[in-house]
PDB file of C-alpha atoms in Angstrom:
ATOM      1  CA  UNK B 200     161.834  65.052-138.145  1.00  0.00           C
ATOM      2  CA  UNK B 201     164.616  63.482-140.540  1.00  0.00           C
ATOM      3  CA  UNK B 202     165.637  60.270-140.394  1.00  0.00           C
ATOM      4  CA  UNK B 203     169.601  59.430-139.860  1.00  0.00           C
ATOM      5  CA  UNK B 204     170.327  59.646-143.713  1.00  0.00           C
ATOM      6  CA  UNK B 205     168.194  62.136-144.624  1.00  0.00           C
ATOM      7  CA  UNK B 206     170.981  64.322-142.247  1.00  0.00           C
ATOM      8  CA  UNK B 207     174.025  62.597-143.373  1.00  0.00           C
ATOM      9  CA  UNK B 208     172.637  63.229-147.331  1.00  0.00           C
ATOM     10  CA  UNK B 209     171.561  66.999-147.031  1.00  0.00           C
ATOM     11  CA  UNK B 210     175.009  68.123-144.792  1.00  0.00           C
ATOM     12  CA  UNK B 211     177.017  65.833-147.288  1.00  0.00           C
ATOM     13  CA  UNK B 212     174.958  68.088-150.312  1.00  0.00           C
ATOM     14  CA  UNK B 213     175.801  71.647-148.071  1.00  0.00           C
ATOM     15  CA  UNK B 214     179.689  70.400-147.577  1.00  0.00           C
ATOM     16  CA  UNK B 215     179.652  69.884-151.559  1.00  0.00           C
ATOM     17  CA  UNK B 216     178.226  73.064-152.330  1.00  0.00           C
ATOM     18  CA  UNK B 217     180.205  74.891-150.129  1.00  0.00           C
ATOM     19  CA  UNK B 218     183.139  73.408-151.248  1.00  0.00           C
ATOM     20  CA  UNK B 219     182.712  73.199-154.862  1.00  0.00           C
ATOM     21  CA  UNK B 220     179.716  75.319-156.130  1.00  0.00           C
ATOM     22  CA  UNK B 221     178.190  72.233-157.591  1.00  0.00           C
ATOM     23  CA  UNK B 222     176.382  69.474-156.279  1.00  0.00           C
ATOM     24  CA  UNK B 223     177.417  65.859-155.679  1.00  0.00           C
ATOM     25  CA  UNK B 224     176.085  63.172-158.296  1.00  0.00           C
ATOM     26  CA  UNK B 225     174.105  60.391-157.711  1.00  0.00           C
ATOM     27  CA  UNK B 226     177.365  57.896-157.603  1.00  0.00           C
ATOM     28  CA  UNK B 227     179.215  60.177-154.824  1.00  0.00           C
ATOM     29  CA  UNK B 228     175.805  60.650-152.894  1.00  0.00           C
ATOM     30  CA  UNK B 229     175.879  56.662-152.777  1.00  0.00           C
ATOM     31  CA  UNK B 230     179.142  56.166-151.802  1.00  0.00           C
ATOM     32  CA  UNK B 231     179.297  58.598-149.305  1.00  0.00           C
ATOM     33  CA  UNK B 232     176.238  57.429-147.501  1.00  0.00           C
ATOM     34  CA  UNK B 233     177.275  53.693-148.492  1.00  0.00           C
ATOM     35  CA  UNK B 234     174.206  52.720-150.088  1.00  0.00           C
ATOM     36  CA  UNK B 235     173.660  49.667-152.371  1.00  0.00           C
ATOM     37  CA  UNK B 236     172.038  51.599-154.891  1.00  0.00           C
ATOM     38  CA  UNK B 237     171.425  54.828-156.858  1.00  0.00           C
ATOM     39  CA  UNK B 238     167.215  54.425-156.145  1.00  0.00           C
ATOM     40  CA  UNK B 239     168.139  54.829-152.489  1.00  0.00           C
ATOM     41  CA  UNK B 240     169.756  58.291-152.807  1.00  0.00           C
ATOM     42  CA  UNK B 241     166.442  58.925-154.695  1.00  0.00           C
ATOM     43  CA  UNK B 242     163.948  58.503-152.505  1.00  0.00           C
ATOM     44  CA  UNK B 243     166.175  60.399-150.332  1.00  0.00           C
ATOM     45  CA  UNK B 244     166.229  63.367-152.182  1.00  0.00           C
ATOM     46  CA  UNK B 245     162.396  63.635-153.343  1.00  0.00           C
ATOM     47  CA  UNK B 246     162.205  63.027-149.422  1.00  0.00           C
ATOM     48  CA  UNK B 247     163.930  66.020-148.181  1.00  0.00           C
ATOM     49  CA  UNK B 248     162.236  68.046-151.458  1.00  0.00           C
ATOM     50  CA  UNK B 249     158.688  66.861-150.197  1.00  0.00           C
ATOM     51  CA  UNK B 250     160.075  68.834-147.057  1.00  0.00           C
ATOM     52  CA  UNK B 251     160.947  71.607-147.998  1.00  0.00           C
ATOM     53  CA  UNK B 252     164.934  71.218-146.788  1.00  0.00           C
ATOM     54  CA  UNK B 253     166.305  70.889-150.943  1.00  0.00           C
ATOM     55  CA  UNK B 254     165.081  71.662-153.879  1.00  0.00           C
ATOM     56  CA  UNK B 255     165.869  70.436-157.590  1.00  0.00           C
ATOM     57  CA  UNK B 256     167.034  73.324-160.076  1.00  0.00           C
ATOM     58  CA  UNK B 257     165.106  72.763-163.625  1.00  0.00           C
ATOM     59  CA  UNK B 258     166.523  71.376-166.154  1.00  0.00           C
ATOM     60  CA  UNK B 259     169.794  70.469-164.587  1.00  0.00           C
ATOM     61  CA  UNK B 260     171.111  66.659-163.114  1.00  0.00           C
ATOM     62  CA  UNK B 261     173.656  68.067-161.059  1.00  0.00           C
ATOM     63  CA  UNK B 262     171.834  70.849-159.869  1.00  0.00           C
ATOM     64  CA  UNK B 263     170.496  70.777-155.903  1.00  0.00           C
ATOM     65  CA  UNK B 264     169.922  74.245-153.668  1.00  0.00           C
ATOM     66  CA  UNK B 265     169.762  73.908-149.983  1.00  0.00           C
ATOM     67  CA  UNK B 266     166.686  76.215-148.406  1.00  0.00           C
ATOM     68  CA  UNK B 267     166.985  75.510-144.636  1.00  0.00           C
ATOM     69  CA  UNK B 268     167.982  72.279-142.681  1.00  0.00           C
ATOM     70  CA  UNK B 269     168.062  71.121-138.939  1.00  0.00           C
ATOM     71  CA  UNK B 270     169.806  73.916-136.583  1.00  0.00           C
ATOM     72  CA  UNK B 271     172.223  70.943-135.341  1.00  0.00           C
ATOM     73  CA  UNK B 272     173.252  70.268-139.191  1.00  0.00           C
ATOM     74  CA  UNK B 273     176.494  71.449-140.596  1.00  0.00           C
ATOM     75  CA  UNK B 274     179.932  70.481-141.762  1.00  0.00           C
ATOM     76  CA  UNK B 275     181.277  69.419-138.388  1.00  0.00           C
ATOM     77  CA  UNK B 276     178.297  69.098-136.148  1.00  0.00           C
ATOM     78  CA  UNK B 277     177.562  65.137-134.927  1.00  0.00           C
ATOM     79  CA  UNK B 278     174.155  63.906-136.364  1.00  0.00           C
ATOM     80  CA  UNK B 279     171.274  64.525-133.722  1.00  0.00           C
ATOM     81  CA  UNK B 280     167.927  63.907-134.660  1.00  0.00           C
ATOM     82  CA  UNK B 281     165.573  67.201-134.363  1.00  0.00           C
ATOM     83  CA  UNK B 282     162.376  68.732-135.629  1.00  0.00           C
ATOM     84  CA  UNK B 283     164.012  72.556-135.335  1.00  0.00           C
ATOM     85  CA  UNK B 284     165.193  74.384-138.727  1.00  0.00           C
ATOM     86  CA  UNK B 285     166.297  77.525-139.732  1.00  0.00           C
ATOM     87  CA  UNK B 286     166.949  79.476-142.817  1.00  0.00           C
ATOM     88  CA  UNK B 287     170.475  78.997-144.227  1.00  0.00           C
ATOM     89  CA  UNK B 288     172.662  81.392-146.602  1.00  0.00           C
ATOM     90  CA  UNK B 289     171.781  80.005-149.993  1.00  0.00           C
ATOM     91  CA  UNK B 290     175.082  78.735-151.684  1.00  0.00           C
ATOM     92  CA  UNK B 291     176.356  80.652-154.537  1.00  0.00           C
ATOM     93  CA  UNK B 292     174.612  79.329-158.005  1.00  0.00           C
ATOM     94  CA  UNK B 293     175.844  76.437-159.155  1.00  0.00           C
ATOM     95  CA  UNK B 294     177.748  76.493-162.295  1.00  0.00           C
ATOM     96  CA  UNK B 295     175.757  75.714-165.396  1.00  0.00           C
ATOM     97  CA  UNK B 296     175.325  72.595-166.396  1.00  0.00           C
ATOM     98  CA  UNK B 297     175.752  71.120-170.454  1.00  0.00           C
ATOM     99  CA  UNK B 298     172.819  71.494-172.326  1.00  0.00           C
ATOM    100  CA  UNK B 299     173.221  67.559-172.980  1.00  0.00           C
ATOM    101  CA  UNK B 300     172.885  66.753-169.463  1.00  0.00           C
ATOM    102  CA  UNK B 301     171.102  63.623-168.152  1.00  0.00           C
ATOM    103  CA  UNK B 302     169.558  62.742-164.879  1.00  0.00           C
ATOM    104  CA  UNK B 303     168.852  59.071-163.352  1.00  0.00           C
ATOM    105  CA  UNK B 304     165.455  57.773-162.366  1.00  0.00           C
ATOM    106  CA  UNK B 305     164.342  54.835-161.421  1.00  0.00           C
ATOM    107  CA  UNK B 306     163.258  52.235-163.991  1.00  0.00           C
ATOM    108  CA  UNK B 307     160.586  50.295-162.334  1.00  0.00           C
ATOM    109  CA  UNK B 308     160.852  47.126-165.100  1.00  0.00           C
ATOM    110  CA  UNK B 309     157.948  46.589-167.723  1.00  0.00           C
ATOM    111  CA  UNK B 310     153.644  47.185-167.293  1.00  0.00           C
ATOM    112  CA  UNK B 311     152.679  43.900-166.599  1.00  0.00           C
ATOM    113  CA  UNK B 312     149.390  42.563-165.124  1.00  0.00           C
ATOM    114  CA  UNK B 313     150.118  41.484-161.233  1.00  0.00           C
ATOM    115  CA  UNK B 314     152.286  44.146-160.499  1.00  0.00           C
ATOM    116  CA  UNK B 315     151.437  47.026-158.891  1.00  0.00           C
ATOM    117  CA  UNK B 316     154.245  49.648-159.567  1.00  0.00           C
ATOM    118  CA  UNK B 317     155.129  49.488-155.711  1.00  0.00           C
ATOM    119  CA  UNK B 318     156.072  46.619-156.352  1.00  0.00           C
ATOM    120  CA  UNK B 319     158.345  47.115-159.374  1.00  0.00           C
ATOM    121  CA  UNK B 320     160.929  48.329-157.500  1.00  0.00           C
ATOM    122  CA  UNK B 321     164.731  47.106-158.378  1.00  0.00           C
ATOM    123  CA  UNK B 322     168.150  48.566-158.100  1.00  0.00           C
ATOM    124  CA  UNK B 323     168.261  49.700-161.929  1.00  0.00           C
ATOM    125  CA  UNK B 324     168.173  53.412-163.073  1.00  0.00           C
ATOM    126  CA  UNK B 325     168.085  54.905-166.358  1.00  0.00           C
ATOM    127  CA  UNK B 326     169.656  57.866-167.239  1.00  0.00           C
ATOM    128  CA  UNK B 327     167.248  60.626-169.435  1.00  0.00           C
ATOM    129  CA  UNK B 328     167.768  63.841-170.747  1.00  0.00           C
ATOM    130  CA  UNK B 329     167.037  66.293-168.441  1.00  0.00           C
ATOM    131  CA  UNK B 330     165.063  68.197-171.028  1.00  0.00           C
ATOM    132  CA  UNK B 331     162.640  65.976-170.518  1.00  0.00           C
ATOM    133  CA  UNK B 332     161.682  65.846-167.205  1.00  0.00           C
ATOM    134  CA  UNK B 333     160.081  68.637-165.387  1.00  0.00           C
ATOM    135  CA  UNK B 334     159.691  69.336-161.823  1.00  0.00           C
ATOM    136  CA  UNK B 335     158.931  66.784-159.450  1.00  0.00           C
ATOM    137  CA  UNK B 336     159.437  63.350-158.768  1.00  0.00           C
ATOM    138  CA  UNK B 337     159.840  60.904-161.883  1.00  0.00           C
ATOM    139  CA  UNK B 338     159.955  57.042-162.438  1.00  0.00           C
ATOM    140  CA  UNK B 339     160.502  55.232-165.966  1.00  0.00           C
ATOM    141  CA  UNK B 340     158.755  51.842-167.149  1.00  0.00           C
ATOM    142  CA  UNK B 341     159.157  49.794-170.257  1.00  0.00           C
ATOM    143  CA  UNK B 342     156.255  49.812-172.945  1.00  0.00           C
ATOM    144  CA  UNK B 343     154.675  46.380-173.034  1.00  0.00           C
ATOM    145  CA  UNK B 344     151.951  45.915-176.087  1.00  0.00           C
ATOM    146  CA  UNK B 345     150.692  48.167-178.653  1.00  0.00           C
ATOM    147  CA  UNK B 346     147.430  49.527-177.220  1.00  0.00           C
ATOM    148  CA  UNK B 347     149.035  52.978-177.497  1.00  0.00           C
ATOM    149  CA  UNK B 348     150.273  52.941-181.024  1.00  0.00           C
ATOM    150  CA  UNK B 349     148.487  55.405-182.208  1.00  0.00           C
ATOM    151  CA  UNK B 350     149.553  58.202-179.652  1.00  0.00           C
ATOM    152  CA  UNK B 351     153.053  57.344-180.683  1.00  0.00           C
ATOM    153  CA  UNK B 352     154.020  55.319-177.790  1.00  0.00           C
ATOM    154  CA  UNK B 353     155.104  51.779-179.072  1.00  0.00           C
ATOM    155  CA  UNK B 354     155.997  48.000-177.733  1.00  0.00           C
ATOM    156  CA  UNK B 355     159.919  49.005-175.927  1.00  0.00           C
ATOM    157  CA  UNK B 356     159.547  52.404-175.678  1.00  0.00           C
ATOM    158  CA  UNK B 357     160.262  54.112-171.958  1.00  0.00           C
ATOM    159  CA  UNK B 358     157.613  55.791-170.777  1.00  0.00           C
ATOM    160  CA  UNK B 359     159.125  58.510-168.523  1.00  0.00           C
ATOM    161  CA  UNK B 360     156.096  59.199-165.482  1.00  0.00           C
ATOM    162  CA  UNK B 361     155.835  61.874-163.196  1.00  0.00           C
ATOM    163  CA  UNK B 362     154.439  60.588-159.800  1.00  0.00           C
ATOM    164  CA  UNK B 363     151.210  61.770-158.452  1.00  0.00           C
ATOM    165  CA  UNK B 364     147.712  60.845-157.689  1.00  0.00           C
ATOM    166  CA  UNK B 365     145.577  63.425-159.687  1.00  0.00           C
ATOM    167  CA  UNK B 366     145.288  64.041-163.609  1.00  0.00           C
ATOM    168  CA  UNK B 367     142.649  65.773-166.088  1.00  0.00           C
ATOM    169  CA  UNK B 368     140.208  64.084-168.259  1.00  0.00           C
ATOM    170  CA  UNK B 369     142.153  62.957-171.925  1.00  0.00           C
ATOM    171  CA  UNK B 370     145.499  62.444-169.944  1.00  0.00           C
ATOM    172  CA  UNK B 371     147.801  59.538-170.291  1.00  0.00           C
ATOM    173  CA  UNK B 372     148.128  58.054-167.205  1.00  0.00           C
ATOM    174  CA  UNK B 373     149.570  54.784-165.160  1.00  0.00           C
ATOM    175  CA  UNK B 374     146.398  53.378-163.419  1.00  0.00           C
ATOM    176  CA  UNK B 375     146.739  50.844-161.352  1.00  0.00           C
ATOM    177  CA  UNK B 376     143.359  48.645-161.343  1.00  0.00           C
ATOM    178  CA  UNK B 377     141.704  46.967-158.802  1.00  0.00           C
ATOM    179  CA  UNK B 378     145.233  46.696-156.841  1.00  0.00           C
ATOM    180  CA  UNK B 379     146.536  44.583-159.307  1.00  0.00           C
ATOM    181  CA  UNK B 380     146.703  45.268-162.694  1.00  0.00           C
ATOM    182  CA  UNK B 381     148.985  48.345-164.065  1.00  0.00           C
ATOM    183  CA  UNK B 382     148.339  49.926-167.068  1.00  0.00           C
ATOM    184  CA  UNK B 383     149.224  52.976-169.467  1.00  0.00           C
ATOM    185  CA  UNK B 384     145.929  54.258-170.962  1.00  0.00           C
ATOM    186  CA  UNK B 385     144.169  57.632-171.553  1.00  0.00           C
ATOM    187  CA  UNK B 386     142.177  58.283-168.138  1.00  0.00           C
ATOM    188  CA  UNK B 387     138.262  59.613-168.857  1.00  0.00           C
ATOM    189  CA  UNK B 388     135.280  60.353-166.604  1.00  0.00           C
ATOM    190  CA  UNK B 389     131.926  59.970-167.069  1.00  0.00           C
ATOM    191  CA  UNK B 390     128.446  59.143-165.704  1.00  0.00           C
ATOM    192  CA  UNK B 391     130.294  58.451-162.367  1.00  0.00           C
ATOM    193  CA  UNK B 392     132.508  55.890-164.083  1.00  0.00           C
ATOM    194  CA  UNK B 393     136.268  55.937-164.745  1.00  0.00           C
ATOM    195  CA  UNK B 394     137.024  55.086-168.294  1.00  0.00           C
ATOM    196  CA  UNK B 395     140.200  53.995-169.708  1.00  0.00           C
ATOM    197  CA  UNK B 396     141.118  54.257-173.518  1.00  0.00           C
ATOM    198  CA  UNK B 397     143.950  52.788-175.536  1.00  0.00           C
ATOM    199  CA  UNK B 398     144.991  54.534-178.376  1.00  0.00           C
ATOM    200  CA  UNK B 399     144.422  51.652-180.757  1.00  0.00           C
ATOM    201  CA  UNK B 400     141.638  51.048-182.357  1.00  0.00           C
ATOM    202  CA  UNK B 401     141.652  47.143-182.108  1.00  0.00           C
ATOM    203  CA  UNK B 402     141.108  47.517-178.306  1.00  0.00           C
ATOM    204  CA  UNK B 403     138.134  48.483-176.317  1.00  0.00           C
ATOM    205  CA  UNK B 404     138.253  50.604-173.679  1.00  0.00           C
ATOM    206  CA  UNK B 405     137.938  49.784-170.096  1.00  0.00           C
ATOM    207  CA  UNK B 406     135.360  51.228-167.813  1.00  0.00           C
ATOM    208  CA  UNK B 407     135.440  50.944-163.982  1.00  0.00           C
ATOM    209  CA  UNK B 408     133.905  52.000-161.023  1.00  0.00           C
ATOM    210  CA  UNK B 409     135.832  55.457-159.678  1.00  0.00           C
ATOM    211  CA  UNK B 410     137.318  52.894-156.524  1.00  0.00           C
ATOM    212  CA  UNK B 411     138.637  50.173-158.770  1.00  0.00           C
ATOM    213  CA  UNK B 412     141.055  52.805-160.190  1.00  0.00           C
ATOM    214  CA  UNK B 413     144.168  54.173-158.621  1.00  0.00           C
ATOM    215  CA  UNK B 414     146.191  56.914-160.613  1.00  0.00           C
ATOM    216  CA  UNK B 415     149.527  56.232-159.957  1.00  0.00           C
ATOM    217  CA  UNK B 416     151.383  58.416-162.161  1.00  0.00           C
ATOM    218  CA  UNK B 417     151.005  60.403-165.518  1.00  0.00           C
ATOM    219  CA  UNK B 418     153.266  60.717-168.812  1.00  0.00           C
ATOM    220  CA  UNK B 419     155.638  63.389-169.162  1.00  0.00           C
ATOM    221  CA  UNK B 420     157.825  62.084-171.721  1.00  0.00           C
ATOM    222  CA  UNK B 421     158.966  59.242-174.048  1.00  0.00           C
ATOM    223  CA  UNK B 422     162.095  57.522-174.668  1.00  0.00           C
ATOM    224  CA  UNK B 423     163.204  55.320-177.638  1.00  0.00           C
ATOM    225  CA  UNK B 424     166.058  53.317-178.060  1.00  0.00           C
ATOM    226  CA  UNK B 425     166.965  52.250-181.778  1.00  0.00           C
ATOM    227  CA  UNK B 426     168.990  49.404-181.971  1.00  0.00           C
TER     228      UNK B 426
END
């Protein structure tokens, strides 16, 4: 079942498509569902995604499909909530997109001990290439320290993080330790430990028991800013 702006944001999306071939941005998806900020229409879309209703075209910002949405859901229908779907006529393709295209994601504010990234939240965005993200959902944090120097990721830097709760052995990863501590290391197993190595040689790793460790997200890109 969707929840009262989930329905306003994916028949606002349709109306767009239909109208225009091209979906709304991030600005006219807030203002149309009079949000207070851009993280809002977010969470919004990866929800309906995680559903199944929308998904994200690669490689494009502007670039939403609709696959199916509540029965009661169209241009003119009122809002009733509903757990029924059905398959819609896909909207025509929307029109390419610049190869310099960006996307928004939420910038979650720096790695910092005490701070879980849940609670990193804030209204601010930052927009990225959308070369470098791929699919799935994606949240940025600032580069605090130099214990990953030597994998080319330095003190400022944006670390661009796709969310999920799984990654390989030699992956760089944002663990969150022990509930409290959040952190941007390589992730390791072994003997039944969790092991977690900076890329600096000055620094030792960090080994754990497998429960102390929460994998909160993985790297998927890097952004610098040169001032």
């Amino acid at each position: 079942m969707l929840t009262r702006k989930q329905h306003e944001l994916i028949r606002y999306i349709q109306a767009k498509l239909e109208e225009t071939g091209v979906s709304p941005s991030f600005e006219e998806m807030k203002e149309a569902l009079d949000l207070k900020s851009k993280s809002g229409v977010h969470r919004l879309i990866s929800a309906l995604e995680e559903r199944g209703f929308i998904r994200r075209l690669p490689n494009r910002a502007r670039a939403l499909e609709v696959l199916k949405q509540p029965e009661d859901v169209s241009s003119k229908a009122p809002l009733r909530a509903t757990g029924t779907v059905v398959e819609l006529k896909r909207p025509e393709p929307a029109r390419a997109a610049p190869a310099n295209d960006v996307i928004e994601i939420p910038l979650h504010g720096r790695i910092a001990a005490g701070v879980p990234i849940e609670a990193m939240e804030t209204a601010s965005m930052l927009p990225v290439p959308a070369a470098l993200l791929g699919a799935g959902e994606h949240y940025a944090l600032e580069v605090s320290g130099d214990s990953m120097i030597e994998a080319g990721i330095l003190d400022g830097d944006y670390a661009l993080i796709r969310r999920t709760d799984s990654a390989r052995d030699g992956e760089i990863v944002v663990a969150l330790v022990r509930g409290e501590e959040a952190t941007l290391k390589y992730l390791r197993r072994e003997n039944g430990r969790v092991r977690l190595d900076p890329a600096n040689a000055a620094y030792e790793p960090q080994i754990y028991d497998p429960r102390e460790v929460v994998v909160q997200g993985k790297l998927a890109g890097l952004l610098r800013r040169y001032h």
